[in-house]
Amino acid sequence: MSVIAVAAAGMLMGLKFKAPALIAATALLLIGSFAWNGLDMPGDVTVTRFLILAFALGCAYLVGLSLSVHLSRDSR
């Protein structure tokens, strides 16, 4: 479920924001993972899980970015 949420956030970011937002979102994801593990919440975020989430975020961002280019080209 977290992969779907991160992917949706990445796609929405790609529609509106550019690359610095992706860097900030990845940093926020890393900080959130450390905080989640530090609070002893159930379902530890491992390095592999973080990499999967970061990959999903990046791919969804690229999909949103390509959609925004496609939509702006159609509106002209």
PDB file of N, CA and C in Angstrom:
ATOM      1  N   MET A   1       0.820  -1.186   0.000  1.00  0.00           N
ATOM      2  CA  MET A   1       0.000   0.000   0.000  1.00  0.00           C
ATOM      3  C   MET A   1       0.871   1.259   0.000  1.00  0.00           C
ATOM      4  N   SER A   2       1.999   1.194   0.678  1.00  0.00           N
ATOM      5  CA  SER A   2       2.869   2.371   0.723  1.00  0.00           C
ATOM      6  C   SER A   2       3.472   2.675  -0.643  1.00  0.00           C
ATOM      7  N   VAL A   3       3.714   1.641  -1.447  1.00  0.00           N
ATOM      8  CA  VAL A   3       4.254   1.861  -2.789  1.00  0.00           C
ATOM      9  C   VAL A   3       3.240   2.613  -3.640  1.00  0.00           C
ATOM     10  N   ILE A   4       1.975   2.272  -3.516  1.00  0.00           N
ATOM     11  CA  ILE A   4       0.925   2.954  -4.280  1.00  0.00           C
ATOM     12  C   ILE A   4       0.809   4.409  -3.843  1.00  0.00           C
ATOM     13  N   ALA A   5       0.882   4.655  -2.548  1.00  0.00           N
ATOM     14  CA  ALA A   5       0.792   6.028  -2.047  1.00  0.00           C
ATOM     15  C   ALA A   5       1.975   6.866  -2.505  1.00  0.00           C
ATOM     16  N   VAL A   6       3.169   6.305  -2.455  1.00  0.00           N
ATOM     17  CA  VAL A   6       4.358   7.035  -2.890  1.00  0.00           C
ATOM     18  C   VAL A   6       4.310   7.274  -4.392  1.00  0.00           C
ATOM     19  N   ALA A   7       3.846   6.291  -5.158  1.00  0.00           N
ATOM     20  CA  ALA A   7       3.743   6.454  -6.604  1.00  0.00           C
ATOM     21  C   ALA A   7       2.723   7.531  -6.970  1.00  0.00           C
ATOM     22  N   ALA A   8       1.607   7.562  -6.269  1.00  0.00           N
ATOM     23  CA  ALA A   8       0.608   8.604  -6.532  1.00  0.00           C
ATOM     24  C   ALA A   8       1.164   9.987  -6.216  1.00  0.00           C
ATOM     25  N   ALA A   9       1.889  10.096  -5.126  1.00  0.00           N
ATOM     26  CA  ALA A   9       2.503  11.377  -4.782  1.00  0.00           C
ATOM     27  C   ALA A   9       3.533  11.787  -5.825  1.00  0.00           C
ATOM     28  N   GLY A  10       4.306  10.837  -6.310  1.00  0.00           N
ATOM     29  CA  GLY A  10       5.297  11.129  -7.336  1.00  0.00           C
ATOM     30  C   GLY A  10       4.663  11.582  -8.635  1.00  0.00           C
ATOM     31  N   MET A  11       3.564  10.946  -9.014  1.00  0.00           N
ATOM     32  CA  MET A  11       2.892  11.339 -10.248  1.00  0.00           C
ATOM     33  C   MET A  11       2.312  12.746 -10.136  1.00  0.00           C
ATOM     34  N   LEU A  12       1.717  13.051  -9.008  1.00  0.00           N
ATOM     35  CA  LEU A  12       1.171  14.397  -8.812  1.00  0.00           C
ATOM     36  C   LEU A  12       2.279  15.443  -8.775  1.00  0.00           C
ATOM     37  N   MET A  13       3.418  15.093  -8.194  1.00  0.00           N
ATOM     38  CA  MET A  13       4.554  16.025  -8.190  1.00  0.00           C
ATOM     39  C   MET A  13       5.062  16.268  -9.596  1.00  0.00           C
ATOM     40  N   GLY A  14       5.093  15.227 -10.409  1.00  0.00           N
ATOM     41  CA  GLY A  14       5.571  15.355 -11.777  1.00  0.00           C
ATOM     42  C   GLY A  14       4.692  16.246 -12.626  1.00  0.00           C
ATOM     43  N   LEU A  15       3.400  16.286 -12.313  1.00  0.00           N
ATOM     44  CA  LEU A  15       2.485  17.138 -13.066  1.00  0.00           C
ATOM     45  C   LEU A  15       2.739  18.614 -12.802  1.00  0.00           C
ATOM     46  N   LYS A  16       3.236  18.948 -11.626  1.00  0.00           N
ATOM     47  CA  LYS A  16       3.338  20.357 -11.241  1.00  0.00           C
ATOM     48  C   LYS A  16       4.767  20.844 -11.027  1.00  0.00           C
ATOM     49  N   PHE A  17       5.613  20.036 -10.421  1.00  0.00           N
ATOM     50  CA  PHE A  17       6.923  20.500  -9.988  1.00  0.00           C
ATOM     51  C   PHE A  17       8.042  19.898 -10.828  1.00  0.00           C
ATOM     52  N   LYS A  18       9.225  20.452 -10.699  1.00  0.00           N
ATOM     53  CA  LYS A  18      10.388  19.987 -11.456  1.00  0.00           C
ATOM     54  C   LYS A  18      11.358  19.233 -10.550  1.00  0.00           C
ATOM     55  N   ALA A  19      12.560  18.961 -11.022  1.00  0.00           N
ATOM     56  CA  ALA A  19      13.519  18.050 -10.383  1.00  0.00           C
ATOM     57  C   ALA A  19      13.855  18.371  -8.924  1.00  0.00           C
ATOM     58  N   PRO A  20      14.010  19.641  -8.514  1.00  0.00           N
ATOM     59  CA  PRO A  20      14.321  19.865  -7.096  1.00  0.00           C
ATOM     60  C   PRO A  20      13.252  19.310  -6.146  1.00  0.00           C
ATOM     61  N   ALA A  21      12.016  19.265  -6.590  1.00  0.00           N
ATOM     62  CA  ALA A  21      10.959  18.700  -5.746  1.00  0.00           C
ATOM     63  C   ALA A  21      11.141  17.201  -5.573  1.00  0.00           C
ATOM     64  N   LEU A  22      11.640  16.524  -6.608  1.00  0.00           N
ATOM     65  CA  LEU A  22      11.896  15.087  -6.505  1.00  0.00           C
ATOM     66  C   LEU A  22      13.025  14.812  -5.521  1.00  0.00           C
ATOM     67  N   ILE A  23      14.053  15.640  -5.554  1.00  0.00           N
ATOM     68  CA  ILE A  23      15.175  15.487  -4.615  1.00  0.00           C
ATOM     69  C   ILE A  23      14.686  15.707  -3.186  1.00  0.00           C
ATOM     70  N   ALA A  24      13.871  16.718  -2.981  1.00  0.00           N
ATOM     71  CA  ALA A  24      13.337  16.996  -1.647  1.00  0.00           C
ATOM     72  C   ALA A  24      12.410  15.878  -1.176  1.00  0.00           C
ATOM     73  N   ALA A  25      11.597  15.347  -2.072  1.00  0.00           N
ATOM     74  CA  ALA A  25      10.689  14.261  -1.694  1.00  0.00           C
ATOM     75  C   ALA A  25      11.458  12.992  -1.342  1.00  0.00           C
ATOM     76  N   THR A  26      12.538  12.716  -2.050  1.00  0.00           N
ATOM     77  CA  THR A  26      13.358  11.547  -1.730  1.00  0.00           C
ATOM     78  C   THR A  26      14.040  11.725  -0.377  1.00  0.00           C
ATOM     79  N   ALA A  27      14.511  12.928  -0.103  1.00  0.00           N
ATOM     80  CA  ALA A  27      15.114  13.206   1.207  1.00  0.00           C
ATOM     81  C   ALA A  27      14.069  13.066   2.312  1.00  0.00           C
ATOM     82  N   LEU A  28      12.869  13.540   2.073  1.00  0.00           N
ATOM     83  CA  LEU A  28      11.787  13.410   3.051  1.00  0.00           C
ATOM     84  C   LEU A  28      11.422  11.949   3.270  1.00  0.00           C
ATOM     85  N   LEU A  29      11.457  11.167   2.205  1.00  0.00           N
ATOM     86  CA  LEU A  29      11.204   9.736   2.322  1.00  0.00           C
ATOM     87  C   LEU A  29      12.274   9.059   3.176  1.00  0.00           C
ATOM     88  N   LEU A  30      13.523   9.448   2.997  1.00  0.00           N
ATOM     89  CA  LEU A  30      14.620   8.891   3.794  1.00  0.00           C
ATOM     90  C   LEU A  30      14.477   9.281   5.262  1.00  0.00           C
ATOM     91  N   ILE A  31      14.191  10.542   5.530  1.00  0.00           N
ATOM     92  CA  ILE A  31      14.018  11.005   6.909  1.00  0.00           C
ATOM     93  C   ILE A  31      12.819  10.322   7.554  1.00  0.00           C
ATOM     94  N   GLY A  32      11.744  10.190   6.788  1.00  0.00           N
ATOM     95  CA  GLY A  32      10.558   9.499   7.303  1.00  0.00           C
ATOM     96  C   GLY A  32      10.830   8.042   7.623  1.00  0.00           C
ATOM     97  N   SER A  33      11.644   7.393   6.811  1.00  0.00           N
ATOM     98  CA  SER A  33      12.008   5.992   7.067  1.00  0.00           C
ATOM     99  C   SER A  33      12.806   5.856   8.354  1.00  0.00           C
ATOM    100  N   PHE A  34      13.770   6.766   8.555  1.00  0.00           N
ATOM    101  CA  PHE A  34      14.540   6.743   9.801  1.00  0.00           C
ATOM    102  C   PHE A  34      13.644   7.025  11.004  1.00  0.00           C
ATOM    103  N   ALA A  35      12.738   7.966  10.868  1.00  0.00           N
ATOM    104  CA  ALA A  35      11.833   8.289  11.975  1.00  0.00           C
ATOM    105  C   ALA A  35      10.913   7.114  12.276  1.00  0.00           C
ATOM    106  N   TRP A  36      10.397   6.461  11.234  1.00  0.00           N
ATOM    107  CA  TRP A  36       9.509   5.310  11.416  1.00  0.00           C
ATOM    108  C   TRP A  36      10.225   4.205  12.188  1.00  0.00           C
ATOM    109  N   ASN A  37      11.461   3.930  11.796  1.00  0.00           N
ATOM    110  CA  ASN A  37      12.229   2.888  12.487  1.00  0.00           C
ATOM    111  C   ASN A  37      12.613   3.326  13.894  1.00  0.00           C
ATOM    112  N   GLY A  38      12.889   4.600  14.089  1.00  0.00           N
ATOM    113  CA  GLY A  38      13.289   5.102  15.396  1.00  0.00           C
ATOM    114  C   GLY A  38      12.163   5.089  16.410  1.00  0.00           C
ATOM    115  N   LEU A  39      10.921   5.189  15.942  1.00  0.00           N
ATOM    116  CA  LEU A  39       9.775   5.181  16.844  1.00  0.00           C
ATOM    117  C   LEU A  39       9.278   3.770  17.143  1.00  0.00           C
ATOM    118  N   ASP A  40       9.979   2.775  16.650  1.00  0.00           N
ATOM    119  CA  ASP A  40       9.615   1.364  16.849  1.00  0.00           C
ATOM    120  C   ASP A  40       8.198   1.064  16.398  1.00  0.00           C
ATOM    121  N   MET A  41       7.820   1.628  15.257  1.00  0.00           N
ATOM    122  CA  MET A  41       6.506   1.345  14.673  1.00  0.00           C
ATOM    123  C   MET A  41       6.563  -0.030  14.010  1.00  0.00           C
ATOM    124  N   PRO A  42       5.409  -0.675  13.854  1.00  0.00           N
ATOM    125  CA  PRO A  42       5.418  -1.996  13.205  1.00  0.00           C
ATOM    126  C   PRO A  42       5.784  -1.872  11.723  1.00  0.00           C
ATOM    127  N   GLY A  43       6.451  -2.878  11.193  1.00  0.00           N
ATOM    128  CA  GLY A  43       6.825  -2.872   9.784  1.00  0.00           C
ATOM    129  C   GLY A  43       8.046  -2.022   9.523  1.00  0.00           C
ATOM    130  N   ASP A  44       9.197  -2.481   9.985  1.00  0.00           N
ATOM    131  CA  ASP A  44      10.434  -1.721   9.794  1.00  0.00           C
ATOM    132  C   ASP A  44      10.692  -1.455   8.319  1.00  0.00           C
ATOM    133  N   VAL A  45      11.244  -0.288   8.028  1.00  0.00           N
ATOM    134  CA  VAL A  45      11.623   0.076   6.670  1.00  0.00           C
ATOM    135  C   VAL A  45      13.088  -0.302   6.495  1.00  0.00           C
ATOM    136  N   THR A  46      13.322  -1.335   5.715  1.00  0.00           N
ATOM    137  CA  THR A  46      14.690  -1.788   5.466  1.00  0.00           C
ATOM    138  C   THR A  46      15.281  -0.984   4.313  1.00  0.00           C
ATOM    139  N   VAL A  47      16.545  -1.193   4.053  1.00  0.00           N
ATOM    140  CA  VAL A  47      17.201  -0.506   2.944  1.00  0.00           C
ATOM    141  C   VAL A  47      16.547  -0.911   1.624  1.00  0.00           C
ATOM    142  N   THR A  48      16.249  -2.199   1.490  1.00  0.00           N
ATOM    143  CA  THR A  48      15.599  -2.671   0.265  1.00  0.00           C
ATOM    144  C   THR A  48      14.233  -2.033   0.097  1.00  0.00           C
ATOM    145  N   ARG A  49      13.476  -1.946   1.164  1.00  0.00           N
ATOM    146  CA  ARG A  49      12.139  -1.329   1.109  1.00  0.00           C
ATOM    147  C   ARG A  49      12.247   0.150   0.753  1.00  0.00           C
ATOM    148  N   PHE A  50      13.236   0.844   1.318  1.00  0.00           N
ATOM    149  CA  PHE A  50      13.435   2.249   0.982  1.00  0.00           C
ATOM    150  C   PHE A  50      13.785   2.406  -0.491  1.00  0.00           C
ATOM    151  N   LEU A  51      14.663   1.548  -1.008  1.00  0.00           N
ATOM    152  CA  LEU A  51      15.038   1.638  -2.411  1.00  0.00           C
ATOM    153  C   LEU A  51      13.851   1.379  -3.334  1.00  0.00           C
ATOM    154  N   ILE A  52      12.993   0.450  -2.956  1.00  0.00           N
ATOM    155  CA  ILE A  52      11.781   0.193  -3.743  1.00  0.00           C
ATOM    156  C   ILE A  52      10.883   1.421  -3.740  1.00  0.00           C
ATOM    157  N   LEU A  53      10.700   2.038  -2.572  1.00  0.00           N
ATOM    158  CA  LEU A  53       9.869   3.236  -2.482  1.00  0.00           C
ATOM    159  C   LEU A  53      10.474   4.405  -3.266  1.00  0.00           C
ATOM    160  N   ALA A  54      11.789   4.572  -3.179  1.00  0.00           N
ATOM    161  CA  ALA A  54      12.449   5.654  -3.916  1.00  0.00           C
ATOM    162  C   ALA A  54      12.354   5.413  -5.423  1.00  0.00           C
ATOM    163  N   PHE A  55      12.487   4.163  -5.857  1.00  0.00           N
ATOM    164  CA  PHE A  55      12.349   3.839  -7.270  1.00  0.00           C
ATOM    165  C   PHE A  55      10.925   4.105  -7.748  1.00  0.00           C
ATOM    166  N   ALA A  56       9.928   3.712  -6.958  1.00  0.00           N
ATOM    167  CA  ALA A  56       8.530   3.972  -7.321  1.00  0.00           C
ATOM    168  C   ALA A  56       8.261   5.473  -7.392  1.00  0.00           C
ATOM    169  N   LEU A  57       8.818   6.231  -6.468  1.00  0.00           N
ATOM    170  CA  LEU A  57       8.662   7.688  -6.473  1.00  0.00           C
ATOM    171  C   LEU A  57       9.260   8.290  -7.737  1.00  0.00           C
ATOM    172  N   GLY A  58      10.469   7.887  -8.083  1.00  0.00           N
ATOM    173  CA  GLY A  58      11.136   8.418  -9.271  1.00  0.00           C
ATOM    174  C   GLY A  58      10.425   8.052 -10.564  1.00  0.00           C
ATOM    175  N   CYS A  59      10.005   6.803 -10.681  1.00  0.00           N
ATOM    176  CA  CYS A  59       9.303   6.373 -11.902  1.00  0.00           C
ATOM    177  C   CYS A  59       7.964   7.078 -12.051  1.00  0.00           C
ATOM    178  N   ALA A  60       7.228   7.191 -10.966  1.00  0.00           N
ATOM    179  CA  ALA A  60       5.941   7.871 -11.031  1.00  0.00           C
ATOM    180  C   ALA A  60       6.128   9.355 -11.322  1.00  0.00           C
ATOM    181  N   TYR A  61       7.207   9.942 -10.811  1.00  0.00           N
ATOM    182  CA  TYR A  61       7.504  11.340 -11.115  1.00  0.00           C
ATOM    183  C   TYR A  61       7.739  11.511 -12.619  1.00  0.00           C
ATOM    184  N   LEU A  62       8.494  10.596 -13.209  1.00  0.00           N
ATOM    185  CA  LEU A  62       8.751  10.670 -14.652  1.00  0.00           C
ATOM    186  C   LEU A  62       7.471  10.503 -15.463  1.00  0.00           C
ATOM    187  N   VAL A  63       6.578   9.636 -15.016  1.00  0.00           N
ATOM    188  CA  VAL A  63       5.289   9.476 -15.696  1.00  0.00           C
ATOM    189  C   VAL A  63       4.479  10.769 -15.598  1.00  0.00           C
ATOM    190  N   GLY A  64       4.438  11.366 -14.419  1.00  0.00           N
ATOM    191  CA  GLY A  64       3.719  12.634 -14.256  1.00  0.00           C
ATOM    192  C   GLY A  64       4.337  13.753 -15.064  1.00  0.00           C
ATOM    193  N   LEU A  65       5.659  13.774 -15.141  1.00  0.00           N
ATOM    194  CA  LEU A  65       6.352  14.791 -15.929  1.00  0.00           C
ATOM    195  C   LEU A  65       6.044  14.635 -17.412  1.00  0.00           C
ATOM    196  N   SER A  66       6.044  13.408 -17.901  1.00  0.00           N
ATOM    197  CA  SER A  66       5.727  13.192 -19.313  1.00  0.00           C
ATOM    198  C   SER A  66       4.263  13.512 -19.602  1.00  0.00           C
ATOM    199  N   LEU A  67       3.379  13.237 -18.656  1.00  0.00           N
ATOM    200  CA  LEU A  67       1.971  13.614 -18.830  1.00  0.00           C
ATOM    201  C   LEU A  67       1.800  15.125 -18.877  1.00  0.00           C
ATOM    202  N   SER A  68       2.538  15.839 -18.047  1.00  0.00           N
ATOM    203  CA  SER A  68       2.406  17.301 -18.053  1.00  0.00           C
ATOM    204  C   SER A  68       2.925  17.894 -19.354  1.00  0.00           C
ATOM    205  N   VAL A  69       3.991  17.314 -19.916  1.00  0.00           N
ATOM    206  CA  VAL A  69       4.497  17.770 -21.221  1.00  0.00           C
ATOM    207  C   VAL A  69       3.491  17.459 -22.314  1.00  0.00           C
ATOM    208  N   HIS A  70       2.919  16.268 -22.259  1.00  0.00           N
ATOM    209  CA  HIS A  70       1.936  15.865 -23.259  1.00  0.00           C
ATOM    210  C   HIS A  70       0.683  16.750 -23.172  1.00  0.00           C
ATOM    211  N   LEU A  71       0.232  17.031 -21.970  1.00  0.00           N
ATOM    212  CA  LEU A  71      -0.976  17.846 -21.811  1.00  0.00           C
ATOM    213  C   LEU A  71      -0.729  19.296 -22.220  1.00  0.00           C
ATOM    214  N   SER A  72       0.463  19.819 -21.936  1.00  0.00           N
ATOM    215  CA  SER A  72       0.752  21.197 -22.326  1.00  0.00           C
ATOM    216  C   SER A  72       0.912  21.306 -23.843  1.00  0.00           C
ATOM    217  N   ARG A  73       1.386  20.265 -24.496  1.00  0.00           N
ATOM    218  CA  ARG A  73       1.514  20.252 -25.946  1.00  0.00           C
ATOM    219  C   ARG A  73       0.142  20.214 -26.604  1.00  0.00           C
ATOM    220  N   ASP A  74      -0.819  19.476 -26.004  1.00  0.00           N
ATOM    221  CA  ASP A  74      -2.162  19.386 -26.559  1.00  0.00           C
ATOM    222  C   ASP A  74      -2.951  20.673 -26.399  1.00  0.00           C
ATOM    223  N   SER A  75      -2.637  21.459 -25.373  1.00  0.00           N
ATOM    224  CA  SER A  75      -3.408  22.678 -25.116  1.00  0.00           C
ATOM    225  C   SER A  75      -2.994  23.827 -26.030  1.00  0.00           C
ATOM    226  N   ARG A  76      -1.922  23.686 -26.762  1.00  0.00           N
ATOM    227  CA  ARG A  76      -1.471  24.763 -27.655  1.00  0.00           C
ATOM    228  C   ARG A  76      -2.230  24.779 -28.918  1.00  0.00           C
TER     229      ARG A  76
END
